[in-house]
Short mmCIF file of C-alpha atoms in Angstrom, two decimals:
data_model
loop_
_atom_site.label_atom_id
_atom_site.label_comp_id
_atom_site.label_asym_id
_atom_site.label_seq_id
_atom_site.Cartn_x
_atom_site.Cartn_y
_atom_site.Cartn_z
CA UNK A 1 -32.45 283.08 131.27
CA UNK A 2 -29.39 281.00 131.20
CA UNK A 3 -28.89 281.81 127.56
CA UNK A 4 -29.07 285.52 128.30
CA UNK A 5 -26.47 285.19 131.04
CA UNK A 6 -24.18 283.28 128.74
CA UNK A 7 -24.61 285.85 126.05
CA UNK A 8 -23.89 288.67 128.50
CA UNK A 9 -20.81 286.88 129.82
CA UNK A 10 -19.49 286.35 126.36
CA UNK A 11 -20.10 289.99 125.49
CA UNK A 12 -18.37 291.10 128.68
CA UNK A 13 -15.39 288.86 128.01
CA UNK A 14 -15.16 290.15 124.50
CA UNK A 15 -15.25 293.73 125.74
CA UNK A 16 -12.57 292.93 128.32
CA UNK A 17 -10.38 291.34 125.69
CA UNK A 18 -10.78 294.35 123.41
CA UNK A 19 -10.02 296.71 126.30
CA UNK A 20 -7.02 294.66 127.25
CA UNK A 21 -5.73 294.69 123.74
CA UNK A 22 -6.22 298.43 123.49
CA UNK A 23 -4.55 299.16 126.84
CA UNK A 24 -1.67 296.72 126.68
CA UNK A 25 1.71 298.09 125.59
CA UNK A 26 5.17 296.47 125.38
CA UNK A 27 8.26 298.66 125.84
CA UNK A 28 11.50 297.20 124.51
CA UNK A 29 14.72 297.14 126.47
CA UNK A 30 16.33 300.00 124.52
CA UNK A 31 13.18 302.14 124.70
CA UNK A 32 11.38 304.26 127.23
CA UNK A 33 7.65 305.07 127.22
CA UNK A 34 6.45 308.64 127.75
CA UNK A 35 2.76 308.74 128.62
CA UNK A 36 0.60 311.80 127.99
CA UNK A 37 -2.71 311.58 129.87
CA UNK A 38 -5.24 313.97 128.49
CA UNK A 39 -2.35 315.98 127.04
CA UNK A 40 -0.38 316.17 130.26
CA UNK A 41 2.85 314.38 131.00
CA UNK A 42 2.42 311.48 133.37
CA UNK A 43 4.53 311.43 136.48
CA UNK A 44 6.69 308.53 135.45
CA UNK A 45 8.31 307.21 132.30
CA UNK A 46 7.35 303.67 131.52
CA UNK A 47 10.25 301.22 131.89
CA UNK A 48 10.94 298.36 129.48
CA UNK A 49 8.47 295.48 129.63
CA UNK A 50 4.68 295.11 129.67
CA UNK A 51 2.64 298.16 130.65
CA UNK A 52 -0.97 299.33 130.54
CA UNK A 53 -2.50 302.63 129.57
CA UNK A 54 -6.05 303.89 129.53
CA UNK A 55 -7.34 303.66 126.00
CA UNK A 56 -8.67 306.93 124.65
CA UNK A 57 -7.23 308.86 127.61
CA UNK A 58 -3.55 308.02 127.65
CA UNK A 59 -1.18 308.32 124.73
CA UNK A 60 2.28 306.79 124.95
CA UNK A 61 5.31 307.68 122.82
CA UNK A 62 8.27 305.38 122.73
CA UNK A 63 11.73 306.98 122.66
CA UNK A 64 14.79 305.10 121.43
CA UNK A 65 17.63 305.30 123.92
CA UNK A 66 20.31 303.82 121.63
CA UNK A 67 23.24 305.76 120.23
CA UNK A 68 22.21 307.31 116.94
CA UNK A 69 24.64 307.76 114.08
CA UNK A 70 23.76 310.83 112.07
CA UNK A 71 25.72 311.93 109.00
CA UNK A 72 26.14 315.66 108.59
CA UNK A 73 25.81 316.84 104.97
CA UNK A 74 28.92 318.36 103.41
CA UNK A 75 29.22 322.03 104.24
CA UNK A 76 31.11 324.47 102.05
CA UNK A 77 32.95 327.28 103.76
CA UNK A 78 36.00 329.54 103.71
CA UNK A 79 38.76 328.87 106.20
CA UNK A 80 40.58 331.52 108.16
CA UNK A 81 43.40 331.54 105.60
CA UNK A 82 40.89 332.13 102.73
CA UNK A 83 40.69 328.63 101.27
CA UNK A 84 37.33 327.30 100.05
CA UNK A 85 36.68 323.77 101.31
CA UNK A 86 33.83 321.29 101.65
CA UNK A 87 33.71 319.36 104.93
CA UNK A 88 31.35 316.60 106.00
CA UNK A 89 31.11 314.94 109.39
CA UNK A 90 29.21 312.37 111.43
CA UNK A 91 27.58 312.83 114.84
CA UNK A 92 27.06 310.13 117.49
CA UNK A 93 24.45 310.99 120.14
CA UNK A 94 21.87 309.36 122.39
CA UNK A 95 18.82 310.36 124.41
CA UNK A 96 19.38 310.49 128.14
CA UNK A 97 16.03 312.00 129.16
CA UNK A 98 13.07 310.64 127.24
CA UNK A 99 10.57 313.15 128.66
CA UNK A 100 12.67 316.18 127.60
CA UNK A 101 13.24 314.66 124.17
CA UNK A 102 9.45 314.51 123.70
CA UNK A 103 8.37 317.67 125.49
CA UNK A 104 11.21 320.19 124.93
CA UNK A 105 11.74 319.73 121.18
CA UNK A 106 9.47 318.76 118.35
CA UNK A 107 11.97 316.49 116.57
CA UNK A 108 15.21 316.04 118.38
CA UNK A 109 16.87 314.29 115.43
CA UNK A 110 16.22 317.17 113.06
CA UNK A 111 17.31 319.64 115.72
CA UNK A 112 20.60 317.86 116.31
CA UNK A 113 21.20 317.69 112.55
CA UNK A 114 20.72 321.43 112.10
CA UNK A 115 22.91 322.29 115.06
CA UNK A 116 25.62 320.00 113.71
CA UNK A 117 25.55 321.71 110.30
CA UNK A 118 25.75 325.24 111.71
CA UNK A 119 28.50 324.24 114.15
CA UNK A 120 30.46 322.64 111.32
CA UNK A 121 30.27 325.84 109.27
CA UNK A 122 31.39 327.82 112.26
CA UNK A 123 34.35 325.55 112.98
CA UNK A 124 35.44 325.79 109.32
CA UNK A 125 35.55 329.59 109.47
CA UNK A 126 37.58 329.57 112.70
CA UNK A 127 40.21 327.07 111.54
CA UNK A 128 43.11 327.07 109.10
CA UNK A 129 43.49 324.60 106.29
CA UNK A 130 46.42 322.92 107.99
CA UNK A 131 44.30 322.38 111.11
CA UNK A 132 41.52 320.79 109.07
CA UNK A 133 44.00 318.43 107.47
CA UNK A 134 46.30 317.53 110.36
CA UNK A 135 44.75 318.65 113.66
CA UNK A 136 41.35 317.02 113.37
CA UNK A 137 41.26 315.63 116.90
CA UNK A 138 41.16 319.10 118.39
CA UNK A 139 38.54 320.23 115.90
CA UNK A 140 36.39 317.19 116.70
CA UNK A 141 36.44 318.04 120.38
CA UNK A 142 35.52 321.66 119.72
CA UNK A 143 32.71 320.66 117.37
CA UNK A 144 31.32 318.20 119.95
CA UNK A 145 31.25 320.94 122.60
CA UNK A 146 29.46 323.35 120.24
CA UNK A 147 26.74 320.78 119.44
CA UNK A 148 26.39 319.44 122.98
CA UNK A 149 25.63 322.81 124.57
CA UNK A 150 22.09 323.25 123.14
CA UNK A 151 21.42 319.51 122.94
CA UNK A 152 21.55 319.04 126.71
CA UNK A 153 18.29 320.98 127.06
CA UNK A 154 16.60 318.51 124.72
CA UNK A 155 17.56 315.48 126.79
CA UNK A 156 20.21 314.53 124.19
CA UNK A 157 23.86 313.85 124.90
CA UNK A 158 26.49 314.12 122.15
CA UNK A 159 28.79 311.14 122.37
CA UNK A 160 31.35 312.17 119.73
CA UNK A 161 31.75 314.04 116.46
CA UNK A 162 34.09 313.06 113.63
CA UNK A 163 35.12 315.05 110.55
CA UNK A 164 35.08 312.55 107.72
CA UNK A 165 36.45 314.28 104.65
CA UNK A 166 37.82 317.63 103.54
CA UNK A 167 37.39 318.36 99.85
CA UNK A 168 39.80 320.88 98.32
CA UNK A 169 39.69 322.71 94.97
CA UNK A 170 41.80 321.27 92.18
CA UNK A 171 44.15 324.26 92.14
CA UNK A 172 44.78 323.84 95.86
CA UNK A 173 45.40 320.13 95.39
CA UNK A 174 48.02 320.86 92.72
CA UNK A 175 49.66 323.50 94.90
CA UNK A 176 49.80 321.13 97.84
CA UNK A 177 51.19 318.40 95.60
CA UNK A 178 53.98 320.74 94.45
CA UNK A 179 54.66 321.74 98.03
CA UNK A 180 54.87 318.11 99.13
CA UNK A 181 57.14 317.30 96.20
CA UNK A 182 59.42 320.22 97.03
CA UNK A 183 59.53 319.18 100.67
CA UNK A 184 60.46 315.63 99.78
CA UNK A 185 63.05 316.88 97.30
CA UNK A 186 64.57 319.03 100.03
CA UNK A 187 64.69 316.07 102.40
CA UNK A 188 66.28 313.91 99.73
CA UNK A 189 68.94 316.54 99.06
CA UNK A 190 69.68 316.97 102.75
CA UNK A 191 70.00 313.21 103.18
CA UNK A 192 72.24 313.00 100.11
CA UNK A 193 74.42 315.86 101.37
CA UNK A 194 74.68 314.21 104.78
CA UNK A 195 75.71 310.96 103.12
CA UNK A 196 78.34 312.79 101.05
CA UNK A 197 79.69 314.45 104.20
CA UNK A 198 79.99 311.15 106.03
CA UNK A 199 81.56 309.50 102.98
CA UNK A 200 84.08 312.34 102.63
CA UNK A 201 85.07 311.96 106.28
CA UNK A 202 85.58 308.23 105.83
CA UNK A 203 87.54 308.80 102.62
CA UNK A 204 89.72 311.36 104.39
CA UNK A 205 90.44 308.85 107.14
CA UNK A 206 91.24 306.20 104.53
CA UNK A 207 93.55 308.59 102.65
CA UNK A 208 95.32 309.48 105.87
CA UNK A 209 95.82 305.79 106.65
CA UNK A 210 97.10 305.11 103.11
CA UNK A 211 99.51 308.04 103.22
CA UNK A 212 101.49 306.28 105.92
CA UNK A 213 101.86 303.16 103.77
CA UNK A 214 102.41 303.90 100.04
CA UNK A 215 101.95 300.23 99.19
CA UNK A 216 98.34 300.44 100.40
CA UNK A 217 97.50 302.67 97.44
CA UNK A 218 98.83 300.07 95.02
CA UNK A 219 96.85 297.34 96.77
CA UNK A 220 93.71 299.44 96.55
CA UNK A 221 94.34 299.96 92.84
CA UNK A 222 94.70 296.22 92.32
CA UNK A 223 91.47 295.59 94.21
CA UNK A 224 89.69 298.09 91.96
CA UNK A 225 91.05 296.32 88.87
CA UNK A 226 89.81 292.97 90.20
CA UNK A 227 86.37 294.43 90.94
CA UNK A 228 86.10 295.88 87.44
CA UNK A 229 87.38 292.72 85.77
CA UNK A 230 84.77 290.64 87.59
CA UNK A 231 82.00 292.24 85.51
CA UNK A 232 83.40 290.59 82.32
CA UNK A 233 83.59 293.85 80.42
CA UNK A 234 85.36 294.04 77.08
CA UNK A 235 86.98 297.36 78.00
CA UNK A 236 88.95 297.75 81.21
CA UNK A 237 89.54 301.27 82.44
CA UNK A 238 92.37 301.66 84.94
CA UNK A 239 92.15 304.76 87.08
CA UNK A 240 95.43 306.63 87.26
CA UNK A 241 95.97 307.60 90.91
CA UNK A 242 96.56 311.24 91.62
CA UNK A 243 98.94 310.29 94.43
CA UNK A 244 101.28 308.78 91.85
CA UNK A 245 101.39 312.08 89.98
CA UNK A 246 102.12 313.86 93.22
CA UNK A 247 104.88 311.34 93.94
CA UNK A 248 106.47 312.03 90.53
CA UNK A 249 106.11 315.74 91.08
CA UNK A 250 107.79 315.50 94.47
CA UNK A 251 110.57 313.40 92.93
CA UNK A 252 111.18 316.05 90.23
CA UNK A 253 111.23 318.80 92.81
CA UNK A 254 113.71 316.88 94.94
CA UNK A 255 115.99 316.34 91.87
CA UNK A 256 115.84 320.05 91.04
CA UNK A 257 116.65 320.90 94.64
CA UNK A 258 119.65 318.55 94.65
CA UNK A 259 120.92 320.04 91.36
CA UNK A 260 120.57 323.54 92.74
CA UNK A 261 122.45 322.55 95.89
CA UNK A 262 125.26 321.02 93.80
CA UNK A 263 125.55 324.15 91.65
CA UNK A 264 125.57 326.33 94.74
CA UNK A 265 128.33 324.20 96.27
CA UNK A 266 130.39 324.46 93.04
CA UNK A 267 130.01 328.22 92.99
CA UNK A 268 130.99 328.40 96.63
CA UNK A 269 134.12 326.35 95.98
CA UNK A 270 135.02 328.49 92.96
CA UNK A 271 134.61 331.64 94.98
CA UNK A 272 136.70 330.15 97.78
CA UNK A 273 139.47 329.20 95.25
CA UNK A 274 139.42 332.70 93.70
CA UNK A 275 139.69 334.28 97.11
CA UNK A 276 142.62 331.97 97.96
CA UNK A 277 144.39 332.85 94.66
CA UNK A 278 143.80 336.54 95.29
CA UNK A 279 145.23 336.18 98.77
CA UNK A 280 148.30 334.39 97.33
CA UNK A 281 148.80 337.17 94.79
CA UNK A 282 148.41 339.82 97.45
CA UNK A 283 150.95 338.04 99.64
CA UNK A 284 153.36 337.82 96.68
CA UNK A 285 152.97 341.52 95.97
CA UNK A 286 153.54 342.33 99.63
CA UNK A 287 156.67 340.20 99.70
CA UNK A 288 158.01 341.83 96.50
CA UNK A 289 157.37 345.26 97.96
CA UNK A 290 159.20 344.28 101.15
CA UNK A 291 162.29 343.14 99.14
CA UNK A 292 162.66 346.47 97.32
CA UNK A 293 164.15 349.19 99.56
CA UNK A 294 162.65 352.62 99.75
CA UNK A 295 165.77 354.24 98.31
CA UNK A 296 165.41 352.05 95.23
CA UNK A 297 162.02 353.41 94.25
CA UNK A 298 161.89 353.95 90.52
CA UNK A 299 161.70 357.14 88.64
CA UNK A 300 160.91 357.58 84.97
CA UNK A 301 163.83 357.11 82.56
CA UNK A 302 164.18 358.12 79.01
CA UNK A 303 164.43 354.70 77.29
CA UNK A 304 165.38 351.06 77.56
CA UNK A 305 168.82 351.69 75.91
CA UNK A 306 169.77 354.09 78.69
CA UNK A 307 168.91 351.54 81.33
CA UNK A 308 171.02 348.87 79.69
CA UNK A 309 173.94 351.26 79.41
CA UNK A 310 173.72 352.11 83.09
CA UNK A 311 173.66 348.46 84.01
CA UNK A 312 176.81 347.84 81.91
CA UNK A 313 178.80 350.77 83.39
CA UNK A 314 177.80 350.69 87.07
CA UNK A 315 176.98 347.03 87.52
CA UNK A 316 173.59 347.84 89.03
CA UNK A 317 170.54 345.76 88.19
CA UNK A 318 167.55 347.90 87.28
CA UNK A 319 164.01 346.59 86.66
CA UNK A 320 161.58 348.39 84.45
CA UNK A 321 157.83 348.16 83.82
CA UNK A 322 156.10 347.70 80.51
CA UNK A 323 155.61 351.44 79.90
CA UNK A 324 159.02 352.49 81.23
CA UNK A 325 160.83 351.88 84.49
CA UNK A 326 161.85 354.05 87.41
CA UNK A 327 165.33 354.33 88.95
CA UNK A 328 166.56 355.13 92.38
CA UNK A 329 167.43 358.74 93.25
CA UNK A 330 171.18 357.98 93.04
CA UNK A 331 170.83 357.17 89.35
CA UNK A 332 169.05 360.35 88.48
CA UNK A 333 172.39 362.10 87.96
CA UNK A 334 173.70 359.56 85.47
CA UNK A 335 174.26 360.72 81.90
CA UNK A 336 171.77 359.97 79.22
CA UNK A 337 172.29 357.13 76.76
CA UNK A 338 173.40 359.39 73.90
CA UNK A 339 176.19 360.87 76.09
CA UNK A 340 177.75 357.51 76.78
CA UNK A 341 180.68 356.11 74.69
CA UNK A 342 179.64 354.16 71.59
CA UNK A 343 182.28 351.38 72.01
CA UNK A 344 180.87 349.96 75.22
CA UNK A 345 180.30 346.24 75.22
#
């Protein structure tokens, strides 16, 4: 009898141990247990720790509540500006409602993956190439909103979405490389032109300062010679200053101007002397005309012999011109030279 009781007790203990092992469950801290009793959802989700279920009646599914990192396969699409690109991304999400993640969707991971791929294709078609390359933050936010909208009904929350890489065709890469090179070349030219402008302004100020002191130019020339000679070159090239040429040119122009002024002064003096001589001659003619009376105005005479004969007879002095003289009216009645006596002295 006692043996039968012992045997029954051992059998009962063994059955209890087997039942306990079959009913005992351990839920980890980052998990939640969803119990389905005879196919129906139990009222509560099992918290982390030790829990019991009814073997054969209850079925518990553990749901991971950690953030899941899911890579999105590269999707090929055409941007809004007709450029073919391949874009891949990564999605970070977590389950916030374990019951909905089990009941509402068959496989929430696969569902999130498919939504992420379709949303990525959609965001590629709505964006330009420049936005995909430079404005990724805005695209990430838009992509997260597009994936999060259907995922909320599955008890899943999208934490963030990141676009990892944008693959371009080789022709587009070469075109972009040429564009970047041209842009950098333009910047380099603008910087060089700005430097030349600033240098020209400084040189103009230096030239203006040197123009006030001609010796400063010579000092600058000597400094240049010293700087060139310091390199220990076998050939020394001395720059010939343009200001020196201008100085020589100004000196030549000043000499020509002084010569012209001297010649003009000489001509002025000569003209003044000629005018003075003419005035003296005019005054002499006026005085000679004043000394001869009106009644002694000359008239034409026949010859020089007649005039000399008249002077000898009458004692009157008569002047004649080179082509014949003129006599006063009183001498018009005098006889001609052939009528006069031949023995006159």
